[in-house]
GROMACS .gro file of C-alpha atoms in nm:
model
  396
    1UNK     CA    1  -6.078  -4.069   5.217
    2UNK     CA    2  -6.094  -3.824   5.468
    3UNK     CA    3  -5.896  -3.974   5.678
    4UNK     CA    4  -5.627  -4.086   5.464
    5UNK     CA    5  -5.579  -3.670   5.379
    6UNK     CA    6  -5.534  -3.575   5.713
    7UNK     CA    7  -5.298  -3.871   5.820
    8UNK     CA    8  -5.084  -3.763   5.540
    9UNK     CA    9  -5.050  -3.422   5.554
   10UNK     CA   10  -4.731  -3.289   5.571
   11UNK     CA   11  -4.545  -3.258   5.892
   12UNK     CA   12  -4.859  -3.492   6.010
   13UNK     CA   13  -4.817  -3.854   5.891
   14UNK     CA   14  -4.554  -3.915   6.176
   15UNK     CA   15  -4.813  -3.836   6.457
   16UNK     CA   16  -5.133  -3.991   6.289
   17UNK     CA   17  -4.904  -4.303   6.232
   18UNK     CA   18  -4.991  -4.433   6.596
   19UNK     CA   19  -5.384  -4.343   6.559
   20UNK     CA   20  -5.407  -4.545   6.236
   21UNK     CA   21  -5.244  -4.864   6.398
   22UNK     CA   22  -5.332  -5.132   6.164
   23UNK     CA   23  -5.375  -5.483   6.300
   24UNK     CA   24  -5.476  -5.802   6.089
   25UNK     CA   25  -5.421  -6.172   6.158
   26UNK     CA   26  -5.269  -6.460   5.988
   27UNK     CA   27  -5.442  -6.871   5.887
   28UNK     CA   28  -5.209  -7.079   6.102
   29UNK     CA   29  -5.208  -7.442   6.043
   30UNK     CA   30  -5.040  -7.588   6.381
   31UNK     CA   31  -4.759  -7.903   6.332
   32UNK     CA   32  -4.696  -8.008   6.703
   33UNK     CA   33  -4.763  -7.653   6.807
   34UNK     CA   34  -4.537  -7.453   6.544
   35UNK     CA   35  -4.670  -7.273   6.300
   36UNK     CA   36  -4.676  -7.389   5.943
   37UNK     CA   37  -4.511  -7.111   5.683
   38UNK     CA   38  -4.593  -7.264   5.405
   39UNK     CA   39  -4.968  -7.369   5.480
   40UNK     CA   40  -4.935  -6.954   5.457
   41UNK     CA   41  -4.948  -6.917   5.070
   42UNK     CA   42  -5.147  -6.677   4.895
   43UNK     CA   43  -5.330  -6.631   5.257
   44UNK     CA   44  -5.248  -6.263   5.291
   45UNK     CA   45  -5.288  -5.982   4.958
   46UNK     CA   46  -5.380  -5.623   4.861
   47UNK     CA   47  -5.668  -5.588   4.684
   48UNK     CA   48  -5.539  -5.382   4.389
   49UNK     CA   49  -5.148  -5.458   4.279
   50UNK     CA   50  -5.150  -5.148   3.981
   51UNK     CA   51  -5.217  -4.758   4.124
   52UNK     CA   52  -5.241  -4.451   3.987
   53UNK     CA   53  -5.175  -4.136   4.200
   54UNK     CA   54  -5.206  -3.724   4.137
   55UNK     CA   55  -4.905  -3.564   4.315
   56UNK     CA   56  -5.065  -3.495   4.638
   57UNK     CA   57  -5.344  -3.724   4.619
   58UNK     CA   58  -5.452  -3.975   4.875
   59UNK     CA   59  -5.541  -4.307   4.829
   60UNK     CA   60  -5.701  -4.567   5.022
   61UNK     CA   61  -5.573  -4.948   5.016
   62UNK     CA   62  -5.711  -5.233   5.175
   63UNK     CA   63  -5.505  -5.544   5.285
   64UNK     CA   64  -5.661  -5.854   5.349
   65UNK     CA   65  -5.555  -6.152   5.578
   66UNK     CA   66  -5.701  -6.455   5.628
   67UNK     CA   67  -5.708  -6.632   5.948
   68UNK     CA   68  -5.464  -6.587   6.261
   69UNK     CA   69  -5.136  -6.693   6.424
   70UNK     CA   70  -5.061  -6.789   6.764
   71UNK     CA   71  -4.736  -6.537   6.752
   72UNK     CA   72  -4.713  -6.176   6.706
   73UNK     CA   73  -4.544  -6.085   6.339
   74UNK     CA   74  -4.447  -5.733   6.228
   75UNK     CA   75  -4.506  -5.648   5.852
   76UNK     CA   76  -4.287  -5.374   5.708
   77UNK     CA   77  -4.346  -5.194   5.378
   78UNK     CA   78  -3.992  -5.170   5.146
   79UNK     CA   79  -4.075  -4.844   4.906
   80UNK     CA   80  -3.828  -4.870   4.623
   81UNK     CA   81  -3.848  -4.466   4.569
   82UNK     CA   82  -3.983  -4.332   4.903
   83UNK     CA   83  -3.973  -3.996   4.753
   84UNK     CA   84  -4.268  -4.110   4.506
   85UNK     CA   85  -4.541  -4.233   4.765
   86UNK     CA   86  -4.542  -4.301   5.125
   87UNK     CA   87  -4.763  -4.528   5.278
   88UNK     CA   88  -4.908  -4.513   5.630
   89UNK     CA   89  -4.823  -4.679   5.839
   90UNK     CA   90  -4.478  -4.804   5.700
   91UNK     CA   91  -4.506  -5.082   5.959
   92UNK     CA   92  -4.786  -5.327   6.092
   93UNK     CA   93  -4.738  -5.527   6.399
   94UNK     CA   94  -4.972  -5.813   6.416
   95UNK     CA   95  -5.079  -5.958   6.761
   96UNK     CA   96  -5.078  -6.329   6.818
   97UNK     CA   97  -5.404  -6.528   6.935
   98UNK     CA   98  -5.447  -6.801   7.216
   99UNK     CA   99  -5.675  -6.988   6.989
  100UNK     CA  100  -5.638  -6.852   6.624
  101UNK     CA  101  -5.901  -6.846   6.372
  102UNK     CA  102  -5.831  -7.041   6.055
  103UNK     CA  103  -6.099  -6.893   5.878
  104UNK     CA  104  -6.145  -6.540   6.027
  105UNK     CA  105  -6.138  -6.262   5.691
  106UNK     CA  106  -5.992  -5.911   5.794
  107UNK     CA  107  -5.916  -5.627   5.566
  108UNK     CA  108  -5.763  -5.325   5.703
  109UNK     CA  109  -5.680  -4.971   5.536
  110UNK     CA  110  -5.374  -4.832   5.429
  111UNK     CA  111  -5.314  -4.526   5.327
  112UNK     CA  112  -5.097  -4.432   5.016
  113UNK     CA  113  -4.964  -4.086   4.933
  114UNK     CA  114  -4.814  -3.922   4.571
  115UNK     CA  115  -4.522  -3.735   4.645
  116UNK     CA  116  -4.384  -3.671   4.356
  117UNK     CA  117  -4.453  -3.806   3.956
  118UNK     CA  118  -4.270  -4.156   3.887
  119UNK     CA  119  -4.328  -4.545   3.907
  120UNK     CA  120  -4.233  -4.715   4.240
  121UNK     CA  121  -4.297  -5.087   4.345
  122UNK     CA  122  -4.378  -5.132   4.703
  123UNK     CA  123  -4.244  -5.532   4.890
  124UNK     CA  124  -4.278  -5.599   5.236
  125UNK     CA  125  -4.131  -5.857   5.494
  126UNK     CA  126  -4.236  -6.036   5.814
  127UNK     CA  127  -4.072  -6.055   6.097
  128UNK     CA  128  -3.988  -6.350   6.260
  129UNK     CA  129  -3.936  -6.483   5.918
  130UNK     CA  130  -4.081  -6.807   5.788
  131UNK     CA  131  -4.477  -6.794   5.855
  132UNK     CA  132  -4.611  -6.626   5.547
  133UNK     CA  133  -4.481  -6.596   5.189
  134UNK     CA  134  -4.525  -6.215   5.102
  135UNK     CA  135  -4.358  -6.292   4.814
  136UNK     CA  136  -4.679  -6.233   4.621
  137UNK     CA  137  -4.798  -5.928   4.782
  138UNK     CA  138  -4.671  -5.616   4.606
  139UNK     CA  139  -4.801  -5.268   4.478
  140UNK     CA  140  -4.719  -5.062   4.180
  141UNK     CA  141  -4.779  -4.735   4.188
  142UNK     CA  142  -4.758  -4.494   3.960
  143UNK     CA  143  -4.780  -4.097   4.052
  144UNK     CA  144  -4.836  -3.839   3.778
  145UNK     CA  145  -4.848  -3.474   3.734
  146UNK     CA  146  -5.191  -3.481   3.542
  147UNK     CA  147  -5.477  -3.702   3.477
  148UNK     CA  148  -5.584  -3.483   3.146
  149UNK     CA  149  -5.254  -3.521   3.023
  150UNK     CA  150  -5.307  -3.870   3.128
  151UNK     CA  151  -5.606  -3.885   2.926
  152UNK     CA  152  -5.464  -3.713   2.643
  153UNK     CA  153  -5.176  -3.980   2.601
  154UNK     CA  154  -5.440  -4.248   2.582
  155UNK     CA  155  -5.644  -4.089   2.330
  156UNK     CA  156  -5.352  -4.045   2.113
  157UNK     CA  157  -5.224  -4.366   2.170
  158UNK     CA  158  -5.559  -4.458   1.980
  159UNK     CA  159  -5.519  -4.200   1.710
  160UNK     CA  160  -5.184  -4.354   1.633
  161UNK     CA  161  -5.307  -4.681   1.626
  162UNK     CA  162  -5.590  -4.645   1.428
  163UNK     CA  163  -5.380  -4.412   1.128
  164UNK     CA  164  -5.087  -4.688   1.101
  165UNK     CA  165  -5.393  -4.947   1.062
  166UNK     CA  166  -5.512  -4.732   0.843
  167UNK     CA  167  -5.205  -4.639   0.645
  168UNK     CA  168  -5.195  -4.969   0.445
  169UNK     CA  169  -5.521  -4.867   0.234
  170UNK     CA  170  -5.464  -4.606   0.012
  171UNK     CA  171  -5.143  -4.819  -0.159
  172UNK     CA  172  -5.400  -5.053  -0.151
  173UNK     CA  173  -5.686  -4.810  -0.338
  174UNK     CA  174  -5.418  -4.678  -0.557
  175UNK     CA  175  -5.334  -5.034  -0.708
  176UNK     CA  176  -5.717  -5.119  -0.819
  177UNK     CA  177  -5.781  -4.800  -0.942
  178UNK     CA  178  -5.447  -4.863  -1.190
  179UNK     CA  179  -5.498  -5.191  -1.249
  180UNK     CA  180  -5.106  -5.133  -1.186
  181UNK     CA  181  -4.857  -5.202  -0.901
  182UNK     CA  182  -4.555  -5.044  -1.141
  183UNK     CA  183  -4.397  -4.792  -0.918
  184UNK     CA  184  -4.426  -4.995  -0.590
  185UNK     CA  185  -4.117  -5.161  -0.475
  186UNK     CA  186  -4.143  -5.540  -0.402
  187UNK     CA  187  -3.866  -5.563  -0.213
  188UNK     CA  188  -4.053  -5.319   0.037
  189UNK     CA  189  -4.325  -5.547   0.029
  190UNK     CA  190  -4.111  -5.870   0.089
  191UNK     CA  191  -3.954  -5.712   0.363
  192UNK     CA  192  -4.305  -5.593   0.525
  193UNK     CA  193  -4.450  -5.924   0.547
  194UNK     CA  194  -4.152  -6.107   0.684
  195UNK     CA  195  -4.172  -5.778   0.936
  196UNK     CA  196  -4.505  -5.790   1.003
  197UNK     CA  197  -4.507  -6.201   1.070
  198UNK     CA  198  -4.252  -6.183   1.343
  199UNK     CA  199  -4.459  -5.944   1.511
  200UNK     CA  200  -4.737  -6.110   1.471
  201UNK     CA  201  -4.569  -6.452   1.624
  202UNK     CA  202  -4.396  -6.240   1.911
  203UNK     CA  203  -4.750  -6.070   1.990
  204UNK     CA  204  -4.936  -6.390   1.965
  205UNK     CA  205  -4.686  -6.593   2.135
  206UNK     CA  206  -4.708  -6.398   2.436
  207UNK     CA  207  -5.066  -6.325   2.464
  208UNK     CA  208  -5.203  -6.645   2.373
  209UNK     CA  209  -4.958  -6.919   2.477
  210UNK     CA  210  -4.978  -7.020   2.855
  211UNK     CA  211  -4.642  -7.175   2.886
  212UNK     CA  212  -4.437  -6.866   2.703
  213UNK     CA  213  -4.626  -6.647   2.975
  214UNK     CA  214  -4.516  -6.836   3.234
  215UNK     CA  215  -4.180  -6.856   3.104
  216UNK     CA  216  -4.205  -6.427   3.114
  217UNK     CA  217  -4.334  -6.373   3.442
  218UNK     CA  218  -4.087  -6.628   3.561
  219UNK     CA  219  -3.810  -6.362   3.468
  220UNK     CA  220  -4.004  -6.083   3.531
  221UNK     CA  221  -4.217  -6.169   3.821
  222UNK     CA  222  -4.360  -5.861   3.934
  223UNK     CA  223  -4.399  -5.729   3.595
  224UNK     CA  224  -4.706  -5.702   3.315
  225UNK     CA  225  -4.769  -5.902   3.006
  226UNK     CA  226  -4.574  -5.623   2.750
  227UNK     CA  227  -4.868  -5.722   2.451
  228UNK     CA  228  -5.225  -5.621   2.472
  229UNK     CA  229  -5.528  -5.687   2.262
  230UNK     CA  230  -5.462  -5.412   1.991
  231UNK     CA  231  -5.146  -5.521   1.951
  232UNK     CA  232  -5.241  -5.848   1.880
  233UNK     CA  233  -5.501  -5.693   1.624
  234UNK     CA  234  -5.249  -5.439   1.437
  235UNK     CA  235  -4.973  -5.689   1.408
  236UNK     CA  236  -5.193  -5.960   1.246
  237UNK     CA  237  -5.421  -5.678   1.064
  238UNK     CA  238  -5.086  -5.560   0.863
  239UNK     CA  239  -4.979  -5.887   0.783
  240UNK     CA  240  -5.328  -5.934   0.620
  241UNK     CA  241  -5.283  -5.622   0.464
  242UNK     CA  242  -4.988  -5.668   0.335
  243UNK     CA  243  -5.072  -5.952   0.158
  244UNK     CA  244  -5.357  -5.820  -0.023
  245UNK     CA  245  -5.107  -5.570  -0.183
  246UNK     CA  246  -4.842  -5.878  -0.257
  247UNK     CA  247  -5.169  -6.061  -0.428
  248UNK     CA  248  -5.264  -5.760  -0.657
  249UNK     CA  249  -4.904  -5.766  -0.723
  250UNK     CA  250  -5.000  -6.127  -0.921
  251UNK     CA  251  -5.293  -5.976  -1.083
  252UNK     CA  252  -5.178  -5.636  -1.206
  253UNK     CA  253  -4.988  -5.521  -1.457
  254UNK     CA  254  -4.608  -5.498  -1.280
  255UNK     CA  255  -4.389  -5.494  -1.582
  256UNK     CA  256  -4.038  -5.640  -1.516
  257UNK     CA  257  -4.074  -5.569  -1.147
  258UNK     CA  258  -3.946  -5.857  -0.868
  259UNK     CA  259  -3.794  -5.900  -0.576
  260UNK     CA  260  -3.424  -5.817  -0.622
  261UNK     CA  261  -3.104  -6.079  -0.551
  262UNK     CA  262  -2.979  -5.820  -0.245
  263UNK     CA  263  -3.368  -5.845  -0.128
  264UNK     CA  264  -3.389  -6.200  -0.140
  265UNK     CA  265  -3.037  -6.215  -0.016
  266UNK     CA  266  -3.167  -6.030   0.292
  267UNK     CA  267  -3.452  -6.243   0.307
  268UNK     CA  268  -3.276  -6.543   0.300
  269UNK     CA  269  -3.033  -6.403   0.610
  270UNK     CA  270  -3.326  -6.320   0.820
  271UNK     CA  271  -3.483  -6.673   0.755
  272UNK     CA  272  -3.179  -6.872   0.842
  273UNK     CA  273  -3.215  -6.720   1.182
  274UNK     CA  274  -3.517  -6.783   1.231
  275UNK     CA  275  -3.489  -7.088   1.193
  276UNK     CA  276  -3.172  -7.186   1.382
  277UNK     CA  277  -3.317  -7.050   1.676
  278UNK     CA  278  -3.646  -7.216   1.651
  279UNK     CA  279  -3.450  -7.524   1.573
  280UNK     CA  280  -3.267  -7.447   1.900
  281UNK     CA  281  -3.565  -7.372   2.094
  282UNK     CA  282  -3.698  -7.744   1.958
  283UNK     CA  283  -3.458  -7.899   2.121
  284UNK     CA  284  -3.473  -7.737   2.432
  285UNK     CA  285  -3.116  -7.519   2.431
  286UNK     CA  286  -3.321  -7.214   2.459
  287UNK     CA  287  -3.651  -7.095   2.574
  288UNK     CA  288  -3.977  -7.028   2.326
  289UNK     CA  289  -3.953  -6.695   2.510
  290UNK     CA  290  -3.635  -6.653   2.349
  291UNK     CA  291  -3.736  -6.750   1.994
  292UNK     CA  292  -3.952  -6.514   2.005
  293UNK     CA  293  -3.749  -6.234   2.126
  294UNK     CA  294  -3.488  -6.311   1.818
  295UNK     CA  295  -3.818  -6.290   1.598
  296UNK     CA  296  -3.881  -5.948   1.749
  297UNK     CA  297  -3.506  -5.836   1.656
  298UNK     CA  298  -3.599  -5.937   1.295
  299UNK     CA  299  -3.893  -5.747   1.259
  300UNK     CA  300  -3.684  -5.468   1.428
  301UNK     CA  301  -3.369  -5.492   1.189
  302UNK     CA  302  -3.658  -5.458   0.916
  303UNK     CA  303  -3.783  -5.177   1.009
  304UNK     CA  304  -3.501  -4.989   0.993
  305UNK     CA  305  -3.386  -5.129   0.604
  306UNK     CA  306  -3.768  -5.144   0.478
  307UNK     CA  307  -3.736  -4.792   0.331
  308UNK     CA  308  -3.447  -4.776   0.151
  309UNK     CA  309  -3.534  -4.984  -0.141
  310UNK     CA  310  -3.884  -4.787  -0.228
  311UNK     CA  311  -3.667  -4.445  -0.169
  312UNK     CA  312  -3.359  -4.599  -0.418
  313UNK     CA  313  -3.663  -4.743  -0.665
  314UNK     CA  314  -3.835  -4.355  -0.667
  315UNK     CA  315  -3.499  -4.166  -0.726
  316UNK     CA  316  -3.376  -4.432  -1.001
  317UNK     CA  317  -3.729  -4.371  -1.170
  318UNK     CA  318  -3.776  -4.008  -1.059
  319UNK     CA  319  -4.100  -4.036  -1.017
  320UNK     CA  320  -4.332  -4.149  -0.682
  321UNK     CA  321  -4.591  -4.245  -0.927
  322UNK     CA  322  -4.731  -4.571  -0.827
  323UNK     CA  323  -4.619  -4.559  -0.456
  324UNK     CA  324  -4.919  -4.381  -0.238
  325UNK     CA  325  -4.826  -4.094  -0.080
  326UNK     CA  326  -5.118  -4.125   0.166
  327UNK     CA  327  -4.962  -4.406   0.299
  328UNK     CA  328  -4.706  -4.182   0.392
  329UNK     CA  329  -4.909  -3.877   0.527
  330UNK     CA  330  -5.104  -4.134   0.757
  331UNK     CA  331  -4.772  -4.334   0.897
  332UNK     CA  332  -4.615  -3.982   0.918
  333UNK     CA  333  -4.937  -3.900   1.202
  334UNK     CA  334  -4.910  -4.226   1.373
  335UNK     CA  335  -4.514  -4.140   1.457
  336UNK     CA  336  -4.529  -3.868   1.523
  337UNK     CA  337  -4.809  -3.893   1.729
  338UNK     CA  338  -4.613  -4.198   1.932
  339UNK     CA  339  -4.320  -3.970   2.025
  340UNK     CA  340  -4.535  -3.728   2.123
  341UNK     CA  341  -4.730  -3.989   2.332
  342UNK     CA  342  -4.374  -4.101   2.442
  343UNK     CA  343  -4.257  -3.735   2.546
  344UNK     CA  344  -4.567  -3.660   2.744
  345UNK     CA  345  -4.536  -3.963   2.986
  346UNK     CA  346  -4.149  -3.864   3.030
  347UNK     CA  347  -4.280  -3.488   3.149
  348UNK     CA  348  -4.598  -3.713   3.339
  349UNK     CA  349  -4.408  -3.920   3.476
  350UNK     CA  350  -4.106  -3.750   3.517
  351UNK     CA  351  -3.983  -4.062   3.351
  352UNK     CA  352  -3.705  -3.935   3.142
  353UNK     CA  353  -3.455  -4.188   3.201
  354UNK     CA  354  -3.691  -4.452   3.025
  355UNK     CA  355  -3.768  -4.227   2.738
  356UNK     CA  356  -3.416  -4.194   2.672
  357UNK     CA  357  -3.318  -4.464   2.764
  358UNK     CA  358  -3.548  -4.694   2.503
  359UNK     CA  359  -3.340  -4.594   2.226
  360UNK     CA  360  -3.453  -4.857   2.014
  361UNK     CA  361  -3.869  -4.743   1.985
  362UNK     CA  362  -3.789  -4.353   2.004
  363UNK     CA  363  -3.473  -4.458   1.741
  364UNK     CA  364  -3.733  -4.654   1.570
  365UNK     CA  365  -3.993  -4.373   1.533
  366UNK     CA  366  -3.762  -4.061   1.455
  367UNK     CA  367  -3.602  -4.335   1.187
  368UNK     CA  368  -3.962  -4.382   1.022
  369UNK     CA  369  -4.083  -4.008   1.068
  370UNK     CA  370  -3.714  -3.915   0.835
  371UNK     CA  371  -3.792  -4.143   0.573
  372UNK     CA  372  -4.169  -3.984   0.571
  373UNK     CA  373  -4.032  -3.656   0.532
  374UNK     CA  374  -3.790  -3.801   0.271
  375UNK     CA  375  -4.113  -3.973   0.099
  376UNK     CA  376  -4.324  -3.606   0.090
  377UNK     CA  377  -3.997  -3.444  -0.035
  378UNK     CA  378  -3.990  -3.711  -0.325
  379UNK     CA  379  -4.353  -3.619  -0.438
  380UNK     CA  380  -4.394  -3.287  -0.352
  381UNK     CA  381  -4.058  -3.126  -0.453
  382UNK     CA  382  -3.801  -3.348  -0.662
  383UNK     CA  383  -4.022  -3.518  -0.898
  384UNK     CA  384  -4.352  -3.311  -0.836
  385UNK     CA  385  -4.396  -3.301  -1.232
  386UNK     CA  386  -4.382  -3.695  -1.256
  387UNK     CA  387  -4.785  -3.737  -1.261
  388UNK     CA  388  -4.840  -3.570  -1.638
  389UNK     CA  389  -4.491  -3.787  -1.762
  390UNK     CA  390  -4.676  -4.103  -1.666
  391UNK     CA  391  -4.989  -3.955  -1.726
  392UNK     CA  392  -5.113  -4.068  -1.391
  393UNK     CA  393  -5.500  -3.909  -1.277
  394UNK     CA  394  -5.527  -4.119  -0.936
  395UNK     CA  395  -5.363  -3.937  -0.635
  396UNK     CA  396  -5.415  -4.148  -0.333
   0.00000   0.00000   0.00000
């Protein structure tokens, strides 16, 4: 590591460039004496693809060739943002061999320097073209201000995770201890489920299911799988959730309570395209991929209308009675908490252009976090006297 600081000092790099020469070799599989580009595949790659940089910090890379060519090739680094990171050297020139080694292993170092916060993807070519596929061999690095703050975001990422899961109990609690679901709107609950299924289909479709993978990385080829693990979990936990409230909803008392003709109208709407475009996915017009993406708009369109009925239900009634305001208090964290998480990156990052420009999660979140405040309004200040009308003894 050393090493790597002093090459890429500033003012420095330019003169160490020479010292650091890095040389590897090439498997060459010889047709009548030429060189075979693509017996070359997957022959030549960088041991990590994902970095992490501090501005200023030095890392140290190793690239990894296997066997050699009987021609001299020059590889040449392409930095999409060379004012992020700079590697050393930005060119390798690789010597040819009389009698090359098909099985030879070299790894050589390269040096890679944070210059200032952002993502950058590093390519390279190979001159003469034709004898190896570098297609394949990229880097994405990442430089950041701070690792605490780095740290931070992660742990809160967490924390917001772990209060929406959460969140879905106390409506949950509230419901046994009444014996009672009278107050809680079913066409919120109609609406969550549908929600929470396309999300779990979208998050399970892409994590578990080979062929919808490949169909992703096929568009994206450089990028990451967008669902993890915990998505996976929350998406499918909710749905479970949810329908543990919609069962009590058969075993409590509920009075004249159902889903209303606009809800099921909605319902009905949000079906109907589901369907069509699984139909069309069936017959092979569109990709699975696809599907899934117009399940993901669904769940998306939900979000923003889920609300509104519970908020209409607690003003026609004026009363929150029956709907948990802990539910509210713990969904209230885990937003705020993700913009937060989302606003921290930006500044980490100095990735501002993403954070605005995702209007649809930050939309999303400061859309949620207005009907929370609406919500704690409801209970706390407009019908804060509703408890003793409906003689209510369970706060949860």
């Amino acid at each position: 590591m050393a090493e790597c600081s002093a090459v890429l000092r500033p003012r420095a790099a330019a003169c160490s460039i020479s010292s650091h020469r890095l040389r590897f070799s090439l498997v060459v599989m010889l047709i009548l004496g030429i060189p075979s580009a693509h017996s070359q595949l997957d022959k030549m790659y960088v041991e990590v693809t994902d970095l992490n940089l501090l501005v200023e910090e030095t890392r140290l890379l190793k690239l990894v060739q296997i066997g050699q060519y009987n021609t001299s090739l020059e590889v040449i680094s392409n930095i999409q943002h060379p004012d992020i990171v700079q590697l050393v050297p930005p060119s390798i020139e690789i010597p040819g061999s009389n009698e090359p080694n098909k099985t030879v292993v070299i790894s050589y170092d390269i040096c890679a320097y944070g210059k200032s916060p952002g993502h950058s993807e590093v390519t390279f070519n190979v001159t003469p073209p034709g004898f190896v596929n570098l297609d394949t061999v990229y880097l994405r690095i990442t430089v950041m201000h701070s690792n605490e703050i780095n740290i931070i975001s992660y742990i809160m990422g967490w924390i917001y995770f772990a209060a929406w899961s959460v969140s879905f109990y106390p409506q949950i609690y509230i419901n046994f201890k009444r014996k009672s679901v009278v107050g809680l709107n079913f066409d919120f609950l109609a609406l969550n489920i549908m929600g929470f299924t396309m999300y779990s289909l979208f998050n399970c479709g892409l994590y578990f299911s080979k062929e919808i993978q490949n169909e992703y990385f096929s568009r994206h080829p450089r990028g990451l799988n967008p669902v993890q693990l915990n998505d996976v979990f929350f998406s499918l936990h909710a749905a479970f959730a949810t329908l543990i409230t919609i069962t009590q909803c058969f075993l409590y008392e509920r009075e004249e309570q159902r889903v209303s003709t606009v809800g099921r109208g909605i319902l009905g709407a949000f079906s109907a395209v589901v369907i069509v475009t699984g139909s069309i996915a069936v017959v092979g017009k569109i990709e699975w991929l696809d599907w899934l993406y117009y399940c993901s708009y669904v769940k998306l369109a939900i979000t923003l209308i889920k609300y509104v009925p519970q908020a209409y239900m607690n003003y026609k009634r004026k009363s929150t009675v029956g709907w948990s305001i802990g539910n509210i208090f713990l969904d209230f964290v885990g937003g705020f908490l993700s913009i937060l998480q989302m606003v921290l990156n930006a500044y980490n990052y100095n990735d501002w252009v993403s954070f605005f420009g995702d209007a649809t999660k930050f939309g999303l979140g400061l859309f949620s976090l207005v009907f929370d405040i609406f919500f704690i309004l409801q209970h706390y200040v407009f019908y804060r006297n509703a408890d003793k009308k409906y003689n209510l003894d369970v706060k949860v």
